[in-house]
XYZ file of C-alpha atoms in Angstrom:
532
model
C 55.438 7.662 -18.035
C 52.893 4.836 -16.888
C 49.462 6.898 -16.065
C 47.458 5.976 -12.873
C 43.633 6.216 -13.921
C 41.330 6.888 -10.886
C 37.923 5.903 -12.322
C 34.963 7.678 -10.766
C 33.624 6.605 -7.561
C 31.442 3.315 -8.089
C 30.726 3.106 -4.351
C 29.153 5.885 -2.664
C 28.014 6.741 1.092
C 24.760 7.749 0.736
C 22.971 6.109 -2.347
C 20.055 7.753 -3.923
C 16.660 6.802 -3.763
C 15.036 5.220 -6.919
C 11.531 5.719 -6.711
C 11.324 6.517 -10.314
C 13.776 6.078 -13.238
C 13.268 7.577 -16.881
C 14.815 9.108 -19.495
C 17.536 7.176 -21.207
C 19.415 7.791 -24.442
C 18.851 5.079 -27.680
C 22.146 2.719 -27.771
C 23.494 4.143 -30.261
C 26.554 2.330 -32.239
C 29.941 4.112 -32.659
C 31.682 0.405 -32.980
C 33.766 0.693 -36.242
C 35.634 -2.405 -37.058
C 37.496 -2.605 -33.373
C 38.157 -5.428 -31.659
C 39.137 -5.455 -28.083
C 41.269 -8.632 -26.689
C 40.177 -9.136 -22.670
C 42.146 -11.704 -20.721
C 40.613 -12.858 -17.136
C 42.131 -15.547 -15.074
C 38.215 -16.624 -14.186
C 36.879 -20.098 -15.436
C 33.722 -20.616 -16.089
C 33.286 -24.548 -16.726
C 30.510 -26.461 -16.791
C 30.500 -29.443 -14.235
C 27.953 -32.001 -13.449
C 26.837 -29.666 -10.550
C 26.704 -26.914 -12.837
C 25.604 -27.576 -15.945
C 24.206 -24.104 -17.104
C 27.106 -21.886 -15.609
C 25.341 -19.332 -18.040
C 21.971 -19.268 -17.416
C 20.279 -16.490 -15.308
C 18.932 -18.613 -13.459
C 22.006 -20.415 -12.307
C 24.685 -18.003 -12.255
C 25.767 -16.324 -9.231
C 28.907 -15.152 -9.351
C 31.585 -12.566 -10.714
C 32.888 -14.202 -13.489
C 29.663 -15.284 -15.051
C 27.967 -11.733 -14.420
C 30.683 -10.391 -16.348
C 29.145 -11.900 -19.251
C 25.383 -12.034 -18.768
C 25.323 -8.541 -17.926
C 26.731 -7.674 -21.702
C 24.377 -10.297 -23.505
C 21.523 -9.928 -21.795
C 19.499 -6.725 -21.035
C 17.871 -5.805 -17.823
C 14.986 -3.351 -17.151
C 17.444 -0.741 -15.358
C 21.048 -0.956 -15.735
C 23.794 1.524 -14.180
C 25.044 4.484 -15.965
C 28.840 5.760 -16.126
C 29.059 7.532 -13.030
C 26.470 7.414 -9.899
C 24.347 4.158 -8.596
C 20.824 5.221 -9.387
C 19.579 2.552 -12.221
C 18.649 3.682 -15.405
C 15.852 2.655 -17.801
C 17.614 -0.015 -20.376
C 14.931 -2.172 -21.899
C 12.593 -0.006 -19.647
C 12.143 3.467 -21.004
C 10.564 4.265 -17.983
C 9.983 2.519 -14.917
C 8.579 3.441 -10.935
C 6.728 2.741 -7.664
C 2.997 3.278 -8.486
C 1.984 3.305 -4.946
C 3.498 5.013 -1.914
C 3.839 1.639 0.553
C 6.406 0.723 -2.487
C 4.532 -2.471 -3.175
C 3.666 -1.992 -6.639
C 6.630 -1.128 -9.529
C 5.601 -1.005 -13.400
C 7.727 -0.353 -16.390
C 7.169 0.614 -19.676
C 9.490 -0.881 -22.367
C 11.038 0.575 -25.540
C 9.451 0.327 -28.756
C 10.929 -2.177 -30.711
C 12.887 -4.366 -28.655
C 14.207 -7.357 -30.110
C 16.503 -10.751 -29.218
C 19.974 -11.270 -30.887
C 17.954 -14.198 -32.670
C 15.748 -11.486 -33.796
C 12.425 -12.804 -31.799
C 10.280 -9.797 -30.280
C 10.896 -8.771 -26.488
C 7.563 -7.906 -24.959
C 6.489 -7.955 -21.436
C 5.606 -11.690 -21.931
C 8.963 -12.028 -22.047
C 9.995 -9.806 -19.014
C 7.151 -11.642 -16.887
C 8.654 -15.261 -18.229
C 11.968 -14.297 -16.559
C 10.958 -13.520 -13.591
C 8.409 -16.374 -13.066
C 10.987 -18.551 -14.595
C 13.861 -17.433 -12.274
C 11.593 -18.137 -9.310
C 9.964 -21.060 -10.536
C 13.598 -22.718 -11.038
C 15.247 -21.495 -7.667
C 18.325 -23.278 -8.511
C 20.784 -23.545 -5.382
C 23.915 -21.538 -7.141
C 21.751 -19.005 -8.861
C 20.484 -15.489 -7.733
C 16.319 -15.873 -7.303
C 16.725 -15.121 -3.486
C 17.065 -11.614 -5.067
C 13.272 -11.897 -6.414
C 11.719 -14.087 -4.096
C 9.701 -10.676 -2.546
C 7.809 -11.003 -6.180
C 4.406 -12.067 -5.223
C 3.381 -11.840 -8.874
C 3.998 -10.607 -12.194
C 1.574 -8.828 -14.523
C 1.428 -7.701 -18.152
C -0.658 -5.009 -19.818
C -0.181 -5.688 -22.872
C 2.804 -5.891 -24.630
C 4.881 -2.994 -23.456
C 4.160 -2.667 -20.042
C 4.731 -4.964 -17.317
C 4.010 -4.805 -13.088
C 5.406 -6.391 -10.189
C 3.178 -7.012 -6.956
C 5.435 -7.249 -3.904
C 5.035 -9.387 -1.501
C 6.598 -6.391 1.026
C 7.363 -3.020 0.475
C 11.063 -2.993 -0.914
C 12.543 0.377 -2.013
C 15.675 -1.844 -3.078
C 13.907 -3.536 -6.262
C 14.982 -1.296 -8.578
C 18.656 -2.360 -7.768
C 17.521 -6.171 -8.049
C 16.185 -5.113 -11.555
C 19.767 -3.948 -12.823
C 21.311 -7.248 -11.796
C 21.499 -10.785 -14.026
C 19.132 -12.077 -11.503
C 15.925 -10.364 -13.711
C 17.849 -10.737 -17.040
C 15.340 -11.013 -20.038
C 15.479 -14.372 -22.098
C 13.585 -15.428 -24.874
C 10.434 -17.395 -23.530
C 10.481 -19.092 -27.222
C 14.274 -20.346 -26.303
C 14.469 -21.043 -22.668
C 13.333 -23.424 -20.882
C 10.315 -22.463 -17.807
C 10.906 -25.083 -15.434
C 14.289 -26.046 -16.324
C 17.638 -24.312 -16.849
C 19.765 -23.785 -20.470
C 22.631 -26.389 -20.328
C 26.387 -25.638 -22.138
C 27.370 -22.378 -22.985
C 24.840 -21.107 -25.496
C 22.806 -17.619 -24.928
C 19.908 -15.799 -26.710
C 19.826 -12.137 -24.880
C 18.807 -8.388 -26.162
C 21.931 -7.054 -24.461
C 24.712 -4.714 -26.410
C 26.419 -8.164 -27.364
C 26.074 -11.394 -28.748
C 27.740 -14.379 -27.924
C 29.185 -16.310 -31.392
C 31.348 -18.582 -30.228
C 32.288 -20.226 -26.679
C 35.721 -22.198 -25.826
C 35.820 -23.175 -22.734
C 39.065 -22.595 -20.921
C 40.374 -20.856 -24.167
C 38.468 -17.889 -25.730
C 34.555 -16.611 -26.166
C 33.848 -13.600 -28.643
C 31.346 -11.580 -28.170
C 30.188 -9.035 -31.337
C 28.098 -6.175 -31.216
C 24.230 -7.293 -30.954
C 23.054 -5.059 -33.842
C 19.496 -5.634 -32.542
C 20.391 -3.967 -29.134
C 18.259 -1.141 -28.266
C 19.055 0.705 -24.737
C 20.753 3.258 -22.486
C 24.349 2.665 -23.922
C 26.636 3.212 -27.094
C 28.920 0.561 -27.647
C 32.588 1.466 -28.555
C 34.046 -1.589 -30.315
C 32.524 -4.000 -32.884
C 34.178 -7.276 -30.955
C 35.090 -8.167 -27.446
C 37.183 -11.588 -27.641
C 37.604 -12.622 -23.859
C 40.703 -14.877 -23.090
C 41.072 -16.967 -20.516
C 44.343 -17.431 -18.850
C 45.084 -20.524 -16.217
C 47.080 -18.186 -14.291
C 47.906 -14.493 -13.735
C 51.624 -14.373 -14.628
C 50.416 -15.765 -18.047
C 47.868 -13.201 -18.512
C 49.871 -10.478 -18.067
C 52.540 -11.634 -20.570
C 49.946 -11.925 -22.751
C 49.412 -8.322 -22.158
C 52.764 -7.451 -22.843
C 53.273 -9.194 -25.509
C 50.498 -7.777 -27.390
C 48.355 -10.326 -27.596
C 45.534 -9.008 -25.170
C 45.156 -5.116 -24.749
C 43.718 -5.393 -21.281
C 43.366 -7.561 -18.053
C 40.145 -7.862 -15.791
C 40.350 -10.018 -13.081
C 42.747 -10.773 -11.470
C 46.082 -9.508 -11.142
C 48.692 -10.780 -8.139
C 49.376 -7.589 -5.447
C 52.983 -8.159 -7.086
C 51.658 -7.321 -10.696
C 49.971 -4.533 -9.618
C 52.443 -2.981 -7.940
C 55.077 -3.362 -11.031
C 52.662 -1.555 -13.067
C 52.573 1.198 -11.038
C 56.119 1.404 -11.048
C 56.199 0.832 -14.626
C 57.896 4.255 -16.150
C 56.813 3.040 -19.704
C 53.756 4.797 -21.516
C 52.393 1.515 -23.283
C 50.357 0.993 -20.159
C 47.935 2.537 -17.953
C 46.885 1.264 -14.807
C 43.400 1.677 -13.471
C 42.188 2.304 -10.075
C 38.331 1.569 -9.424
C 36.609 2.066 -5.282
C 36.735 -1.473 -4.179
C 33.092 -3.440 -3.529
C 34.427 -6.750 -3.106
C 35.023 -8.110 0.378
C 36.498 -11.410 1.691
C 35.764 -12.898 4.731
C 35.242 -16.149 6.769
C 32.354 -18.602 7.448
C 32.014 -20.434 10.310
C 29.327 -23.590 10.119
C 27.086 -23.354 12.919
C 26.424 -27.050 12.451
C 30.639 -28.100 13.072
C 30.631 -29.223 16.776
C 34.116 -26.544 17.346
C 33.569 -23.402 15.841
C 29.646 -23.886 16.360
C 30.837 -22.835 19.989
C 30.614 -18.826 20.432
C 33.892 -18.711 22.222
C 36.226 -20.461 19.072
C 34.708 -17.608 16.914
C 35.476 -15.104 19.195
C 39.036 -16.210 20.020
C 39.418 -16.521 15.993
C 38.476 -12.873 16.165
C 40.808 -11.800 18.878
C 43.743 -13.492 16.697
C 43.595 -12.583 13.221
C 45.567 -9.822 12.359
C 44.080 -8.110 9.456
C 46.631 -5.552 9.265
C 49.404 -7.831 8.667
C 47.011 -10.199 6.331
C 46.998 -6.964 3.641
C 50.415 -6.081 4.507
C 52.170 -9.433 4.211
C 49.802 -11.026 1.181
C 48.184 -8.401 -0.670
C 50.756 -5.630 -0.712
C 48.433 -2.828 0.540
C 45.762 -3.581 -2.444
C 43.526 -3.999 0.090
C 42.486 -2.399 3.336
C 41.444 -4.267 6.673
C 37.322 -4.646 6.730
C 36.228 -4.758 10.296
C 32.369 -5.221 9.529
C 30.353 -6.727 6.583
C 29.444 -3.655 5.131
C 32.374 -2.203 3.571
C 33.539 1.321 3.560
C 31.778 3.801 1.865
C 28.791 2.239 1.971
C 25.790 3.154 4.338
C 26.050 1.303 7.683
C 29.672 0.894 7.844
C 31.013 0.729 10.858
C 34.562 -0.904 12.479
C 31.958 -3.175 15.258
C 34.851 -5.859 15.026
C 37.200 -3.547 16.279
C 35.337 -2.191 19.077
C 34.357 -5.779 19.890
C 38.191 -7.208 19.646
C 40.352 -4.468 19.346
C 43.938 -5.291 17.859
C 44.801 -8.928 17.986
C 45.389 -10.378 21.864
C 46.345 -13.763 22.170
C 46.408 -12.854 25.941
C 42.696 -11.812 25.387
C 41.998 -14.861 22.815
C 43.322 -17.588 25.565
C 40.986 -15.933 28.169
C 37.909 -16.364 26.085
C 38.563 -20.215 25.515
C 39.861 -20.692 29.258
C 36.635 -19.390 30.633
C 34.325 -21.718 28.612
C 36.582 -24.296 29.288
C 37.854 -25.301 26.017
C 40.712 -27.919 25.605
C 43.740 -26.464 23.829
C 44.644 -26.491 21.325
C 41.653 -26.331 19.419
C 41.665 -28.281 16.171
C 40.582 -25.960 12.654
C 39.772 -27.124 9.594
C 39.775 -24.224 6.493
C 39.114 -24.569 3.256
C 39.484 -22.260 0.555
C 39.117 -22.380 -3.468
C 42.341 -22.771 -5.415
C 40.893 -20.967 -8.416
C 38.394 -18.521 -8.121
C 39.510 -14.852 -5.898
C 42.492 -15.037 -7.247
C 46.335 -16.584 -6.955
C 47.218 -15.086 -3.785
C 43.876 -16.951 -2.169
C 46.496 -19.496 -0.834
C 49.107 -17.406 0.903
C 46.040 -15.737 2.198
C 45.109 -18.968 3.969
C 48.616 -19.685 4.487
C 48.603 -16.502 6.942
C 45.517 -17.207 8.638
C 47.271 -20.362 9.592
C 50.580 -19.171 10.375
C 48.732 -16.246 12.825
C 46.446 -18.533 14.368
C 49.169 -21.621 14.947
C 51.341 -19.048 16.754
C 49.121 -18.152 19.089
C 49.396 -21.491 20.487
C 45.774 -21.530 20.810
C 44.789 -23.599 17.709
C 46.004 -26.351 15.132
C 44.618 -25.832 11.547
C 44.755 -27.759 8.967
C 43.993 -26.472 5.499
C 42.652 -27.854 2.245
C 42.255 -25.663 -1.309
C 39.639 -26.870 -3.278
C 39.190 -26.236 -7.153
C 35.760 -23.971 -7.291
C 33.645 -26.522 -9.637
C 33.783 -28.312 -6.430
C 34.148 -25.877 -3.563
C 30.820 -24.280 -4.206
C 28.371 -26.788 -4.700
C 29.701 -28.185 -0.893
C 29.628 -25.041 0.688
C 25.617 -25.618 -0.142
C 25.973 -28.598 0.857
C 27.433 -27.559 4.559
C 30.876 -29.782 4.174
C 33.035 -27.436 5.136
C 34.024 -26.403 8.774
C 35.663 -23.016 8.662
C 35.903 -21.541 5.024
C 36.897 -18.747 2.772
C 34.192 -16.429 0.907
C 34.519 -13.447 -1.242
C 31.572 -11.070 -2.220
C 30.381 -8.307 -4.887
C 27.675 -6.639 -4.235
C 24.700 -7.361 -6.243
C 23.757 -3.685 -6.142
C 25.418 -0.756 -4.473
C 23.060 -0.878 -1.495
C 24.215 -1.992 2.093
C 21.167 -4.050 1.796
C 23.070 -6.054 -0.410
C 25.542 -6.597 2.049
C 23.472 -7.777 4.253
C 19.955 -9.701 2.614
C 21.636 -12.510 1.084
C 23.295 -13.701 3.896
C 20.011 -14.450 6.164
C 17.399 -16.108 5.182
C 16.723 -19.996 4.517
C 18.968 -21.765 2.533
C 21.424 -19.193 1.971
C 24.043 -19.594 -0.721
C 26.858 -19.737 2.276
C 25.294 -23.047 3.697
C 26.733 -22.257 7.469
C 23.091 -22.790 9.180
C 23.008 -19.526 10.900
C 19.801 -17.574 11.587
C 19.104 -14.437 12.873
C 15.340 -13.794 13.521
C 16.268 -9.869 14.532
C 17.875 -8.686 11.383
C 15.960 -11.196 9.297
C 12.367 -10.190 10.639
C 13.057 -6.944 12.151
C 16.104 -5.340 10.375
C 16.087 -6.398 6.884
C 12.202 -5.877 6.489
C 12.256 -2.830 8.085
C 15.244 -1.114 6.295
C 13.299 -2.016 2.819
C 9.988 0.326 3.401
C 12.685 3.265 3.634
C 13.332 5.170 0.140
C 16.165 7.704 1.811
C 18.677 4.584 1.860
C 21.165 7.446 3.252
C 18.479 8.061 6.935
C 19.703 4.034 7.611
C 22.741 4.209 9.261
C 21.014 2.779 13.141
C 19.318 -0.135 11.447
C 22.741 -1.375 9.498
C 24.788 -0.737 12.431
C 22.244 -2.379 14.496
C 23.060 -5.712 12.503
C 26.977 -5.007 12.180
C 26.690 -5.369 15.832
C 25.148 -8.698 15.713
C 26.799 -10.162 13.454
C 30.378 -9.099 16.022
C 28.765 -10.498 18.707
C 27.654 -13.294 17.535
C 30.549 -13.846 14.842
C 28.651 -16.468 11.979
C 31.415 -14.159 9.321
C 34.537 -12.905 10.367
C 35.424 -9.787 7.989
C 38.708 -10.067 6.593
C 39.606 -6.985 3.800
C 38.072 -5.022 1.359
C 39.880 -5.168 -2.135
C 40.332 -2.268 -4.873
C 39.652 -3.231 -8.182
C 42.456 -2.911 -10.569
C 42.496 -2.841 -14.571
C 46.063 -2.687 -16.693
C 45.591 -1.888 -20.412
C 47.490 -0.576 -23.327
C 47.651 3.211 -23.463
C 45.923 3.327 -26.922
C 42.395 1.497 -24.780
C 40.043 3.937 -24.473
C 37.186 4.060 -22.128
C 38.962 1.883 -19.198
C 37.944 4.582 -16.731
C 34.130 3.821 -16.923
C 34.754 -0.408 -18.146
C 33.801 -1.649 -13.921
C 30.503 -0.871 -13.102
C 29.074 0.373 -9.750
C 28.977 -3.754 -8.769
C 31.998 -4.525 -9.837
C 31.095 -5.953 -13.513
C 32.931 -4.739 -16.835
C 30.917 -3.381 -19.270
C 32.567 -4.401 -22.493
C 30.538 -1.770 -24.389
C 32.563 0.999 -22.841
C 35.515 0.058 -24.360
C 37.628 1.699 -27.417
C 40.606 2.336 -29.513
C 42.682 5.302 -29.890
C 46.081 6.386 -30.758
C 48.901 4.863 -28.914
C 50.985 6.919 -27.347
């Protein structure tokens, strides 16, 4: 009979505080001659927006995490179970000051690129200066811009001065943002075009298709926290879903990462047969809307709100997504610190009595005219049946005429910088397991959502506040302080918050740990055993 894996809880309510982080076992190699066949349906292609979709300093997103975070090593990285980073290229790393201000590391012995170039702090202080330097508008250096400076004594250990305290850094550490590159290969001021990488991570990348296939083989220079399980990862990529999970069937790929259709899921765990396990990981993604503060209709506080009051979230996972996903009534999704349902106590269930009100009394002509956008190809097939909803809900209200346009990603995301787009879908992963993360990188100047919208009380009071505190569990006021905010003044509207699903053959070992506490598979995890 089919087996229904629950991997171990990646998402946890109170999250440790990292004031220190040692220890760390040598990455030892149990690889063998196995080769493990991953299909996604992500793309990662690059465009003339994005010509280094593979660069640190330029990717921001799910799928191209997935594979700098197994080429290229961090300082701290998460273990199997828990979300307290661990030393990887670090062999020992903490606050040296009690206003958490200052953070030093102290590197393995030894390290070396796939290329076989040293790694020294030179080269951990070149990242970070380079990630800054670059800033590129679809990469991650908002996550280091509290750096005020980086220092090296000599070549093993390396310090960051803050700008602010910010008990959080650690978890910025353990993301692709502060990935090490080679300072003899990359570029300072300038990011790596195509699809080539030079890391110190568990893998190295050999060969690149894009659209078609990239293998990845064990880095045999890679020295850090984690054993790796398999001697080749070859990662397929599938246009659609349906076509993945043929492939799976058909034995040409032993497991699926993202993303399955609710439908898919659903006949695997109906599936009686044993040549396939499903697997169950705590959800950390969330999907919601943006509204553009600059649009001259939804820039008005009452359209938001009567948005709100329509959309029925219930029927939205119900109808679309089959009950793989749960209704998200606040930014900060559950199990995480600072979660609270502040949409629903704002807007209670759906009232298109209540809705009509709201635009009535700031004398709004009806029906109001919408314009959403969504990506065609990036959070997955049922993205446009998703939309589809949203309009059918907010059309039968009477209250509102919406038009909709799906938008391949290579394009969707370098406008929603650009502010194009009126009303429009988003979906996020959590850079680390922190609420902070749920909350940081959408405030601040020139955000990665492009909607205009400031907040000077959660960006200068809230968010600065909230990162001088080490027990990340004592937070709870100051998050639901800017839940409420953000329901009252409604720049996102929450819309679910997804589980994470994995189907592999029954002989896969290792599926249980593959999804990290972000989110991001960790192709060293995986193995072979005896089919069943």
């Amino acid at each position: 009979m089919n087996r229904k894996l629950l991997a171990l809880p990646a998402v946890v309510a109170m999250i440790a505080p990292v004031l220190t982080a040692c220890g760390g076992s040598s990455g030892d190699s149990a690889t063998g001659g196995a080769t493990i066949v991953v299909g996604t349906t992500d793309q990662i292609v690059a465009t003339k927006d994005e010509e280094a979709p593979l660069d640190p300093a330029a990717s921001y997103d799910i799928a191209g995490w997935n594979v700098l975070g197994n080429v290229f090593q961090t300082l701290l990285s998460y273990p199997r179970t828990g979300t307290t980073p661990v030393p990887d290229a670090a062999s020992h790393c903490g606050f040296t000051d009690r206003a958490s201000e200052t953070y030093a590391c102290d590197l393995r012995p030894g390290l070396q690129f796939s290329n076989g170039d040293p790694l020294t702090s030179s080269d951990v202080k070149f990242s970070v200066d380079r990630q800054i330097a670059i800033a590129d508008p679809n990469g991650p250096s908002s996550l280091l811009d509290n750096v005020d400076r980086v220092e090296t004594q000599g070549a093993s250990r390396v310090v960051f001065q803050l700008k602010t305290p910010d008990t959080t850094f650690p978890f910025k550490l353990a993301t692709p943002a502060a990935a090490i590159v080679d300072h003899q290969v990359y570029p300072a001021k300038k990011t790596y075009t195509g699809y080539r990488l030079v890391g110190s991570g568990p893998y190295s990348l050999t060969s690149w298709k894009a659209g078609d296939q990239a293998v990845f083989t064990a880095n045999s220079h890679y020295k850090g926290a984690f054993t790796i399980n398999n001697a080749r990862i070859d990662l397929r990529f599938f246009k659609d879903s349906a076509a993945m999970v043929a492939a799976l069937k058909a034995g040409s790929i032993d497991l699926t990462n993202r993303t399955m259709t609710p439908q898919e899921i659903a006949g695997f765990q109906d599936n009686t047969s044993d040549k396939y396990d499903l697997v169950e990981a705590p959800g950390a993604e969330i999907r919601y809307l943006v509204f553009n503060m600059k649009d001259p209709t939804v820039s008005q506080l009452a359209v938001r709100k009567a948005v709100a009051q329509v959309v029925d979230r219930q029927a939205l996972v119900r109808d679309v997504y089959a009950r793989t996903s749960v209704p998200l009534y606040s930014m900060v999704p559950q199990g995480i610190v600072g979660h609270t349902n502040s949409f629903f106590d704002l807007y209670h269930d759906p009232s298109v009595t209540a809705a009509r009100q709201t635009l009535q009394a700031a004398h709004i002509t009806l029906p109001v005219t919408l314009h959403m956008s969504y990506t065609t190809d990036h959070y997955g097939e049922s993205t446009a049946a998703e939309f589809s909803e949203l309009q059918r809900q907010l059309q039968a209200s009477g209250l509102f005429k919406v038009t909709l346009k799906g938008v391949p990603w290579s394009t969707y995301d370098p406008d929603v910088i650009k502010g194009d787009y009126s009303v429009y879908g988003m979906g996020w992963f959590p850079d680390f397991p922190d609420p902070d993360s749920y909350l940081g990188p959408f405030f601040g100047k020139d955000t990665f959502l492009g909607n205009s919208y400031d907040n000077a009380t959660i960006e200068k009071q809230i968010i600065p506040a909230e990162r001088k505190v080490a027990n990340r569990g004592s937070l709870t006021a100051d998050f639901e302080q800017a839940q409420q905010i953000i329901a009252e003044q409604i720049p996102f509207l929450p819309l679910w918050q997804g589980r994470q699903y994995l189907a592999a053959k029954s002989d896969i070992t290792g599926t249980e740990w593959a999804l990290n506490a972000s989110s991001q598979m960790q192709f060293w995890e995986l193995g072979r055993g005896v089919s069943q």
